[in-house]
Amino acid sequence: MNTHIVYQEYLSALLAGDRRRALQTARGALAADIDIRDVYMDVFQPAMHEIGRLWEVNEVTVAQEHLATAITQSVMAQIYSPMHLKPPIGRKMVSTCIGGELHEIGIRMITDFFEMEGWDVYYLGANMPVDDVVQMVSEQRADLLAISATLNNHVLRARQLIEAVRSSPAGRWVKIIVGGRPFIQAPDMYMTIGADMTAPNAREAVTQTMTTLIA
Amino acid sequence: MEEYNYHRDVLFMLPADTRTFDHLNDLVLWCTCRGYTVYANTAARKWNERIIGQPFEQLLVPDAAIKGGAFIKAAKSACPEHPTRPWELTLGTSDAYTAATFRGYYDPDLTYVVLIGQIEPEYVNDLHRELVGLTSELAEAQREVHRQNRALQVALHEEQKLLQTIQELTAPAVPIWDGVLLLPMVGHIDSHRALRISEQLLEAVTAHRARYVILDVSGIAMIDTAVARHLLETAHAVRLLGARAILVGMNPMIVQSVVHLGIDLQTFHVESDLQHAVAYVLNRVGRARL
């Protein structure tokens, strides 16, 4: 079984709004020894992008899109298990996403990827107040803060968040990674809003962070 | 600058009476073939006051602009008898949008493209959002369970390692003199540990050909019947191997429980502390040598 077949099967389950079939498909892929990271990156991510594209061409409705988001959220949580986690490496990450729960899947993938690598992760959910993020970063003495933004108007809010974190004593040295569509479209923008790095996907985010932290 | 006046600037220039449209919940717009809005009813203007004269896409969420353009294109080539199929477009802001279903066609009498949009009731959108939010919370809760499981597993593993270390640490009998073994017992003794201690002690007695075994119990807080019985059995077995067991370091608590439990310590030679025990043993060993 290759990931493309899984992807097609998963997408058709999403379009049908069939959460059981979606879950079975994902579980089947894991049972067939496909790495969970590949399921995330080659099945869930392109499937959600495809749903977005289908809305653009008027093939699916917002309601279907929302349902697909909810199904994927749920499937991700159900197939995720301690089995996939490496032993703790003593690094801590705080993650949050700008915008509502509809835009959460990306940052969740990133967070899960880090946790699989043995990080202690603190996912703060969507639209967390700035003060709470700052507090969490300092309380946990986080090594990394990950922020995702989906829409262009989220970038400004990401910048305000970064400024607030940077002006707190504990947040001055935390590494900050940003990601999401606006940062893919403008690859240098992360610097202008005060982040340390950006990555186009979860796997890259882990690699980049590891390189930066070791350097 | 003169204020923009909807009635003066727009209504009186329109080729048909549009007043009834203002009482509809549905959005009604007329556009030129290039997509510029020439008329919008009250329901439509609610989403953008200044839509007249602007491209239709200005009514939509920025993310839906491209789709809106495609819809206008489809509407241009549809006729009143066969309007476009429903197109779902979003109004409002990117973060809080409302879905509307549009149909459109070109009206040759008006010479405008007519667009009619049906807004989804607000609660439908709110419900969607709530459902996605709920799923998100549930997903997070599930992950939290995973995390706690993992933390427990790690803790359990640590504890097992610790237990193993303890078990290995305790119970080694140390030869302190030719034919004399010292067995310091520390911590909580359960019957499992007592059994292990017995086994190892008997092996050590044979290996070192010991004649005396000093059992130092000063590091033990509590003793129960089962453990006491084990100790007695061990002492008995030590005897059969040709050695003698000396019990040392009984604290008041243990003494009390020994008395209370009615345990007979006849098999043991009892000394108050290690110093006396060593003196006793060395004395005997020395005498035997002489």
Coordinates of C-alpha atoms in Angstrom, one line a residue:
Chain A
M1 CA 0.0 0.0 0.0
N2 CA 1.4 3.4 -0.8
T3 CA 0.4 6.8 0.6
H4 CA -1.2 7.9 -2.6
I5 CA -3.8 5.2 -2.5
V6 CA -4.4 6.0 1.2
Y7 CA -4.7 9.6 0.3
Q8 CA -7.4 9.0 -2.4
E9 CA -9.3 6.7 0.0
Y10 CA -9.1 9.2 2.8
L11 CA -10.2 12.1 0.6
S12 CA -13.2 10.2 -0.6
A13 CA -14.1 9.4 3.0
L14 CA -13.9 13.1 3.8
L15 CA -16.0 14.1 0.9
A16 CA -18.6 11.6 1.9
G17 CA -18.4 12.9 5.4
D18 CA -17.7 9.4 6.6
R19 CA -15.6 9.6 9.7
R20 CA -15.5 5.9 10.4
R21 CA -14.1 5.1 6.9
A22 CA -11.6 8.0 7.4
L23 CA -10.4 6.5 10.6
Q24 CA -10.3 3.0 9.2
T25 CA -8.3 4.3 6.3
A26 CA -5.7 6.0 8.5
R27 CA -5.5 3.0 10.8
G28 CA -5.1 0.7 7.8
A29 CA -2.2 2.8 6.7
L30 CA -0.5 2.5 10.0
A31 CA -1.2 -1.3 10.1
A32 CA 0.5 -1.5 6.7
D33 CA 3.6 0.0 8.3
I34 CA 3.3 3.4 6.8
D35 CA 5.0 5.9 9.2
I36 CA 2.6 8.1 11.0
R37 CA 4.5 11.2 9.8
D38 CA 3.9 10.1 6.3
V39 CA 0.2 9.7 7.0
Y40 CA 0.2 13.3 8.3
M41 CA 2.1 14.8 5.5
D42 CA 1.1 12.7 2.5
V43 CA -2.5 12.0 3.4
F44 CA -4.1 14.5 5.9
Q45 CA -2.3 17.6 4.7
P46 CA -2.9 17.2 0.9
A47 CA -6.5 16.0 1.6
M48 CA -7.3 19.2 3.5
H49 CA -5.6 21.3 0.8
E50 CA -7.7 19.5 -1.8
I51 CA -10.9 20.1 0.1
G52 CA -10.0 23.8 0.1
R53 CA -9.3 23.7 -3.6
L54 CA -12.6 22.0 -4.2
W55 CA -14.4 24.8 -2.4
E56 CA -12.8 27.3 -4.7
V57 CA -14.2 25.5 -7.7
N58 CA -17.6 25.2 -6.1
E59 CA -17.4 21.4 -5.7
V60 CA -17.8 21.3 -1.9
T61 CA -19.5 23.5 0.6
V62 CA -18.2 25.3 3.7
A63 CA -20.2 22.8 5.7
Q64 CA -18.4 19.9 4.1
E65 CA -15.1 21.7 4.7
H66 CA -15.9 22.1 8.4
L67 CA -16.9 18.5 8.7
A68 CA -13.6 17.4 7.0
T69 CA -11.7 19.6 9.5
A70 CA -13.5 18.0 12.4
I71 CA -13.0 14.5 11.1
T72 CA -9.3 15.0 10.5
Q73 CA -8.9 16.5 13.9
S74 CA -10.6 13.5 15.4
V75 CA -8.7 10.9 13.3
M76 CA -5.4 12.5 14.2
A77 CA -6.1 12.3 17.9
Q78 CA -7.3 8.7 17.6
I79 CA -4.4 7.3 15.7
Y80 CA -1.8 9.2 17.8
S81 CA -0.5 7.1 20.6
P82 CA 2.5 6.9 23.0
M83 CA 3.8 4.1 20.8
H84 CA 4.9 6.7 18.3
L85 CA 6.8 8.8 20.8
K86 CA 10.6 8.8 21.3
P87 CA 11.8 9.0 24.9
P88 CA 11.8 12.5 26.4
I89 CA 14.8 14.6 25.4
G90 CA 14.2 17.4 27.9
R91 CA 13.2 20.0 25.4
K92 CA 10.0 22.1 25.7
M93 CA 7.8 23.6 23.1
V94 CA 4.8 25.9 23.4
S95 CA 2.6 26.2 20.4
T96 CA -0.4 28.2 19.4
C97 CA -2.3 29.3 16.4
I98 CA -3.7 32.6 15.3
G99 CA -7.3 32.4 14.1
G100 CA -10.0 30.0 15.1
E101 CA -10.2 26.2 15.4
L102 CA -10.7 25.9 11.7
H103 CA -7.1 26.7 11.2
E104 CA -5.7 24.4 13.8
I105 CA -4.7 21.3 11.9
G106 CA -1.3 22.6 10.7
I107 CA -0.1 23.6 14.2
R108 CA -1.4 20.3 15.6
M109 CA 0.7 18.4 13.1
I110 CA 3.8 20.4 14.0
T111 CA 3.1 19.9 17.7
D112 CA 2.7 16.2 17.3
F113 CA 5.8 15.9 15.2
F114 CA 7.8 17.6 18.0
E115 CA 6.2 15.4 20.6
M116 CA 7.1 12.3 18.6
E117 CA 10.7 13.5 18.7
G118 CA 10.6 13.4 22.4
W119 CA 9.8 17.0 23.2
D120 CA 7.5 18.1 26.0
V121 CA 4.8 20.0 24.2
Y122 CA 2.3 22.5 25.5
Y123 CA -0.4 23.2 22.9
L124 CA -2.3 26.3 23.8
G125 CA -5.2 26.0 21.3
A126 CA -6.5 28.5 18.9
N127 CA -6.7 32.2 19.6
M128 CA -5.0 32.1 23.0
P129 CA -4.7 35.5 24.6
V130 CA -1.2 37.0 24.2
D131 CA -0.7 37.2 28.0
D132 CA -1.4 33.5 28.4
V133 CA 1.2 32.6 25.7
V134 CA 3.8 34.8 27.4
Q135 CA 3.1 33.3 30.7
M136 CA 3.3 29.7 29.4
V137 CA 6.6 30.4 27.7
S138 CA 8.1 31.7 30.9
E139 CA 6.5 29.2 33.2
Q140 CA 7.8 26.3 31.1
R141 CA 11.1 27.9 30.2
A142 CA 10.3 26.8 26.7
D143 CA 13.0 26.2 24.1
L144 CA 10.7 26.9 21.3
L145 CA 7.5 28.8 20.6
A146 CA 5.6 27.8 17.4
I147 CA 3.0 30.1 15.9
S148 CA 0.9 29.3 12.9
A149 CA -1.0 31.8 10.8
T150 CA -3.4 30.8 8.0
L151 CA -4.7 34.1 6.7
N152 CA -2.9 37.3 5.7
N153 CA -4.5 39.3 8.5
H154 CA -3.1 36.8 11.0
V155 CA 0.4 37.9 10.3
L156 CA 0.0 41.2 12.2
R157 CA -1.4 39.3 15.2
A158 CA 1.5 36.9 15.0
R159 CA 3.8 39.9 15.1
Q160 CA 2.1 41.4 18.1
L161 CA 2.4 38.1 19.9
I162 CA 6.1 37.8 19.1
E163 CA 6.7 41.4 20.3
A164 CA 4.9 40.6 23.6
V165 CA 6.9 37.4 24.1
R166 CA 10.2 39.2 23.3
S167 CA 9.6 41.9 25.8
S168 CA 9.1 39.4 28.6
P169 CA 12.2 38.4 30.5
A170 CA 11.8 34.7 29.8
G171 CA 10.8 35.2 26.2
R172 CA 13.8 37.1 25.1
W173 CA 15.8 34.0 24.2
V174 CA 13.2 31.5 23.2
K175 CA 13.4 30.4 19.6
I176 CA 10.4 31.3 17.6
I177 CA 9.2 29.5 14.5
V178 CA 6.3 30.7 12.4
G179 CA 4.4 28.8 9.7
G180 CA 1.4 28.8 7.6
R181 CA 0.2 30.0 4.2
P182 CA 1.3 33.7 4.4
F183 CA 4.9 32.6 5.3
I184 CA 5.0 30.1 2.5
Q185 CA 3.9 32.8 0.0
A186 CA 6.5 35.3 1.4
P187 CA 9.4 33.2 2.6
D188 CA 11.4 36.1 4.1
M189 CA 8.5 37.6 6.1
Y190 CA 9.3 35.6 9.2
M191 CA 12.3 37.9 9.8
T192 CA 10.4 41.1 9.6
I193 CA 8.0 40.0 12.3
G194 CA 10.8 39.0 14.6
A195 CA 10.7 35.2 14.3
D196 CA 13.9 33.1 14.2
M197 CA 12.8 30.7 11.5
T198 CA 10.0 29.4 9.3
A199 CA 9.3 26.1 7.7
P200 CA 6.9 25.0 5.0
N201 CA 5.9 21.8 6.7
A202 CA 6.1 19.8 10.0
R203 CA 9.1 17.7 9.0
E204 CA 11.1 20.8 8.0
A205 CA 10.1 22.5 11.2
V206 CA 11.6 19.8 13.3
T207 CA 14.8 19.7 11.2
Q208 CA 15.2 23.5 11.2
T209 CA 14.7 23.7 14.9
M210 CA 17.1 21.0 15.7
T211 CA 19.8 22.6 13.6
T212 CA 19.1 26.0 15.1
L213 CA 19.1 24.8 18.7
I214 CA 22.3 22.8 18.2
A215 CA 24.1 25.7 16.5
Chain B
M1 CA -16.9 66.7 -1.1
E2 CA -20.5 65.9 -1.7
E3 CA -21.9 62.9 0.2
Y4 CA -22.7 59.8 -1.8
N5 CA -26.4 59.4 -2.0
Y6 CA -27.7 56.0 -2.8
H7 CA -31.2 57.1 -3.9
R8 CA -30.1 60.0 -6.0
D9 CA -27.0 58.4 -7.5
V10 CA -28.2 54.9 -8.1
L11 CA -31.9 54.2 -7.8
F12 CA -33.1 56.8 -10.3
M13 CA -30.7 55.6 -12.9
L14 CA -31.8 52.0 -12.9
P15 CA -34.0 50.7 -15.7
A16 CA -36.5 49.0 -13.4
D17 CA -38.2 49.5 -10.1
T18 CA -36.1 47.8 -7.4
R19 CA -38.0 49.0 -4.3
T20 CA -39.5 45.5 -3.6
F21 CA -36.1 44.0 -3.5
D22 CA -35.3 45.9 -0.3
H23 CA -37.9 43.9 1.6
L24 CA -36.2 40.6 0.8
N25 CA -33.8 38.7 3.1
D26 CA -32.0 37.4 0.0
L27 CA -29.2 39.5 -1.6
V28 CA -30.0 40.9 -5.0
L29 CA -27.3 42.6 -7.1
W30 CA -27.0 43.8 -10.6
C31 CA -23.6 43.9 -12.2
T32 CA -22.2 45.0 -15.5
C33 CA -20.6 42.4 -17.7
R34 CA -17.2 43.5 -16.3
G35 CA -18.4 42.6 -12.8
Y36 CA -19.0 46.1 -11.4
T37 CA -22.1 46.5 -9.2
V38 CA -24.7 48.9 -10.3
Y39 CA -27.4 47.9 -7.9
A40 CA -27.5 46.1 -4.5
N41 CA -30.6 45.7 -2.4
T42 CA -30.6 46.5 1.4
A43 CA -29.8 42.9 2.3
A44 CA -26.7 43.0 0.1
R45 CA -25.6 46.5 1.2
K46 CA -25.6 45.2 4.7
W47 CA -22.3 43.4 3.9
N48 CA -20.7 46.4 2.2
E49 CA -22.2 49.9 2.3
R50 CA -20.1 51.0 -0.6
I51 CA -20.5 48.1 -3.0
I52 CA -22.2 50.2 -5.7
G53 CA -19.6 51.0 -8.3
Q54 CA -17.2 48.4 -7.0
P55 CA -16.5 44.9 -8.3
F56 CA -18.9 42.3 -7.0
E57 CA -15.9 40.5 -5.2
Q58 CA -15.7 43.5 -2.8
L59 CA -18.8 42.0 -1.1
L60 CA -16.9 38.9 -0.3
V61 CA -14.3 37.7 2.1
P62 CA -10.9 38.3 0.5
D63 CA -10.2 34.5 0.3
A64 CA -13.4 34.0 -1.7
A65 CA -12.5 36.7 -4.3
I66 CA -11.2 34.3 -6.9
K67 CA -14.1 32.1 -6.6
G68 CA -16.4 35.1 -6.8
G69 CA -14.8 36.0 -10.1
A70 CA -15.4 32.6 -11.4
F71 CA -19.0 32.8 -10.4
I72 CA -19.5 36.1 -12.2
K73 CA -18.1 34.5 -15.3
A74 CA -20.5 31.6 -15.1
A75 CA -23.4 34.0 -14.4
K76 CA -22.6 36.0 -17.6
S77 CA -23.2 33.0 -19.8
A78 CA -26.3 31.8 -18.0
C79 CA -29.8 32.9 -19.1
P80 CA -32.8 33.8 -16.9
E81 CA -34.5 30.4 -17.7
H82 CA -31.3 28.5 -16.8
P83 CA -29.4 30.3 -14.1
T84 CA -26.1 29.0 -12.8
R85 CA -26.1 26.1 -10.3
P86 CA -25.7 27.3 -6.7
W87 CA -22.3 28.8 -5.8
E88 CA -21.3 29.1 -2.2
L89 CA -19.5 32.3 -1.4
T90 CA -18.5 33.7 1.9
L91 CA -19.3 37.2 3.3
G92 CA -18.0 39.1 6.3
T93 CA -14.4 38.7 7.5
S94 CA -11.9 35.9 7.0
D95 CA -12.2 34.8 10.6
A96 CA -16.0 35.2 11.0
Y97 CA -17.6 34.6 7.7
T98 CA -21.1 33.7 6.7
A99 CA -21.8 31.3 3.8
A100 CA -24.2 32.5 1.1
T101 CA -25.5 30.5 -1.8
F102 CA -25.6 32.5 -5.0
R103 CA -27.2 32.0 -8.4
G104 CA -26.8 34.3 -11.3
Y105 CA -27.8 34.9 -14.9
Y106 CA -27.5 37.5 -17.6
D107 CA -30.8 39.5 -18.1
P108 CA -30.9 40.7 -21.7
D109 CA -33.7 43.2 -20.9
L110 CA -31.8 44.7 -18.1
T111 CA -28.5 44.3 -19.9
Y112 CA -27.1 43.4 -16.5
V113 CA -25.9 40.3 -14.7
V114 CA -28.4 39.5 -12.0
L115 CA -27.0 37.8 -8.8
I116 CA -29.2 36.4 -6.1
G117 CA -27.8 35.2 -2.8
Q118 CA -29.3 33.2 -0.1
I119 CA -27.7 33.6 3.3
E120 CA -27.3 30.7 5.6
P121 CA -29.1 31.4 8.9
E122 CA -26.6 32.7 11.4
Y123 CA -27.1 29.8 13.8
V124 CA -26.0 27.3 11.2
N125 CA -22.6 29.0 10.9
D126 CA -22.4 29.3 14.7
L127 CA -23.2 25.6 15.0
H128 CA -20.5 24.6 12.6
R129 CA -18.0 26.6 14.4
E130 CA -19.1 25.2 17.8
L131 CA -18.8 21.7 16.4
V132 CA -15.3 22.2 15.1
G133 CA -14.4 23.8 18.4
L134 CA -15.8 20.8 20.3
T135 CA -13.9 18.4 18.1
S136 CA -10.8 20.3 18.8
E137 CA -11.3 20.2 22.5
L138 CA -12.0 16.5 22.4
A139 CA -9.0 15.9 20.3
E140 CA -6.9 17.8 22.8
A141 CA -8.4 15.8 25.6
Q142 CA -7.5 12.5 23.8
R143 CA -4.0 13.7 23.4
E144 CA -3.8 14.7 27.0
V145 CA -4.7 11.1 27.9
H146 CA -2.0 9.8 25.6
R147 CA 0.5 12.1 27.3
Q148 CA -0.5 11.1 30.7
N149 CA -0.3 7.4 29.8
R150 CA 3.2 8.0 28.5
A151 CA 4.2 9.9 31.6
L152 CA 2.9 7.0 33.7
Q153 CA 4.7 4.5 31.6
V154 CA 7.9 6.4 32.0
A155 CA 7.3 6.7 35.7
L156 CA 6.5 3.0 36.0
H157 CA 9.6 2.1 34.1
E158 CA 11.8 4.2 36.4
E159 CA 10.2 2.7 39.4
Q160 CA 10.8 -0.8 38.1
K161 CA 14.4 0.0 37.5
L162 CA 14.7 1.5 41.0
L163 CA 13.1 -1.5 42.5
Q164 CA 15.4 -3.8 40.7
T165 CA 18.4 -1.8 41.9
I166 CA 17.2 -2.0 45.4
Q167 CA 16.7 -5.7 45.2
E168 CA 20.1 -6.1 43.8
L169 CA 21.6 -3.8 46.4
T170 CA 20.1 -5.4 49.5
A171 CA 20.7 -8.9 50.6
P172 CA 24.3 -9.4 49.7
A173 CA 26.0 -11.2 52.5
V174 CA 29.4 -9.8 53.1
P175 CA 32.2 -12.0 54.4
I176 CA 33.9 -10.0 57.2
W177 CA 36.2 -12.7 58.5
D178 CA 37.1 -16.2 57.6
G179 CA 33.9 -18.2 57.9
V180 CA 31.9 -15.2 59.1
L181 CA 29.2 -13.5 57.0
L182 CA 27.4 -10.3 57.7
L183 CA 24.0 -9.7 56.3
P184 CA 22.8 -6.1 56.8
M185 CA 19.1 -5.8 56.1
V186 CA 17.7 -2.4 55.2
G187 CA 14.3 -1.0 54.5
H188 CA 11.0 -2.6 54.1
I189 CA 11.0 -6.3 54.0
D190 CA 8.1 -8.1 52.4
S191 CA 7.8 -11.8 52.0
H192 CA 9.1 -11.6 48.4
R193 CA 12.2 -9.9 49.5
A194 CA 12.6 -12.1 52.5
L195 CA 12.5 -15.1 50.2
R196 CA 15.2 -13.7 48.0
I197 CA 17.4 -12.8 51.0
S198 CA 17.1 -16.4 52.2
E199 CA 18.1 -17.8 48.9
Q200 CA 21.1 -15.6 48.5
L201 CA 22.2 -16.1 52.1
L202 CA 22.1 -19.8 51.8
E203 CA 24.1 -19.7 48.6
A204 CA 26.6 -17.4 50.3
V205 CA 26.9 -19.6 53.3
T206 CA 27.8 -22.5 51.1
A207 CA 30.1 -20.5 48.9
H208 CA 32.1 -19.0 51.8
R209 CA 31.8 -22.1 53.9
A210 CA 30.6 -19.8 56.6
R211 CA 30.3 -20.9 60.2
Y212 CA 28.7 -17.8 61.6
V213 CA 26.1 -15.5 60.0
I214 CA 25.3 -12.2 61.5
L215 CA 21.8 -11.0 60.6
D216 CA 21.7 -7.2 61.2
V217 CA 18.1 -6.1 61.3
S218 CA 18.8 -2.6 62.7
G219 CA 17.9 -1.1 59.4
I220 CA 14.4 -2.6 59.4
A221 CA 11.5 -0.7 60.7
M222 CA 8.7 -3.3 60.8
I223 CA 8.5 -7.0 60.8
D224 CA 5.4 -9.1 60.3
T225 CA 4.6 -12.8 61.0
A226 CA 5.4 -13.9 57.4
V227 CA 8.8 -12.2 57.4
A228 CA 9.6 -13.4 60.9
R229 CA 8.8 -16.9 59.8
H230 CA 11.0 -16.5 56.8
L231 CA 13.8 -15.4 59.0
L232 CA 13.3 -18.3 61.3
E233 CA 13.3 -20.8 58.4
T234 CA 16.4 -19.2 57.1
A235 CA 18.1 -19.5 60.5
H236 CA 17.1 -23.1 60.6
A237 CA 18.4 -23.7 57.1
V238 CA 21.7 -21.9 58.0
R239 CA 22.0 -24.3 60.9
L240 CA 21.6 -27.3 58.6
L241 CA 24.4 -26.0 56.5
G242 CA 26.6 -26.1 59.6
A243 CA 26.6 -22.4 60.5
R244 CA 25.0 -20.4 63.3
A245 CA 22.8 -17.4 62.9
I246 CA 23.3 -14.4 65.1
L247 CA 20.5 -11.8 65.3
V248 CA 21.6 -8.2 65.9
G249 CA 20.0 -4.8 66.1
M250 CA 16.5 -5.6 67.2
N251 CA 14.7 -2.3 67.8
P252 CA 11.9 -1.9 70.4
M253 CA 9.3 -1.9 67.7
I254 CA 10.5 -5.2 66.3
V255 CA 10.9 -6.7 69.8
Q256 CA 7.4 -5.8 70.6
S257 CA 6.0 -7.4 67.5
V258 CA 8.1 -10.4 68.0
V259 CA 6.8 -10.8 71.5
H260 CA 3.3 -10.0 70.5
L261 CA 3.4 -12.5 67.6
G262 CA 4.7 -15.1 69.9
I263 CA 7.7 -15.9 67.7
D264 CA 10.3 -18.2 69.1
L265 CA 13.8 -17.0 68.5
Q266 CA 15.4 -20.0 70.0
T267 CA 17.3 -20.8 66.8
F268 CA 19.1 -17.5 66.9
H269 CA 21.8 -16.3 69.1
V270 CA 20.8 -12.7 69.8
E271 CA 23.1 -9.8 70.5
S272 CA 22.2 -6.2 71.2
D273 CA 24.4 -4.6 68.5
L274 CA 26.8 -5.4 65.8
Q275 CA 29.9 -4.7 68.0
H276 CA 28.9 -7.3 70.5
A277 CA 28.0 -9.7 67.8
V278 CA 31.4 -9.3 66.1
A279 CA 33.1 -9.7 69.4
Y280 CA 31.1 -12.8 70.2
V281 CA 31.9 -14.4 66.8
L282 CA 35.6 -13.5 66.7
N283 CA 35.9 -14.8 70.2
R284 CA 34.6 -18.1 69.1
V285 CA 36.4 -18.3 65.9
G286 CA 39.6 -17.4 67.6
R287 CA 39.0 -20.0 70.3
A288 CA 38.4 -22.6 67.6
R289 CA 41.6 -21.7 65.9
L290 CA 43.5 -22.0 69.1

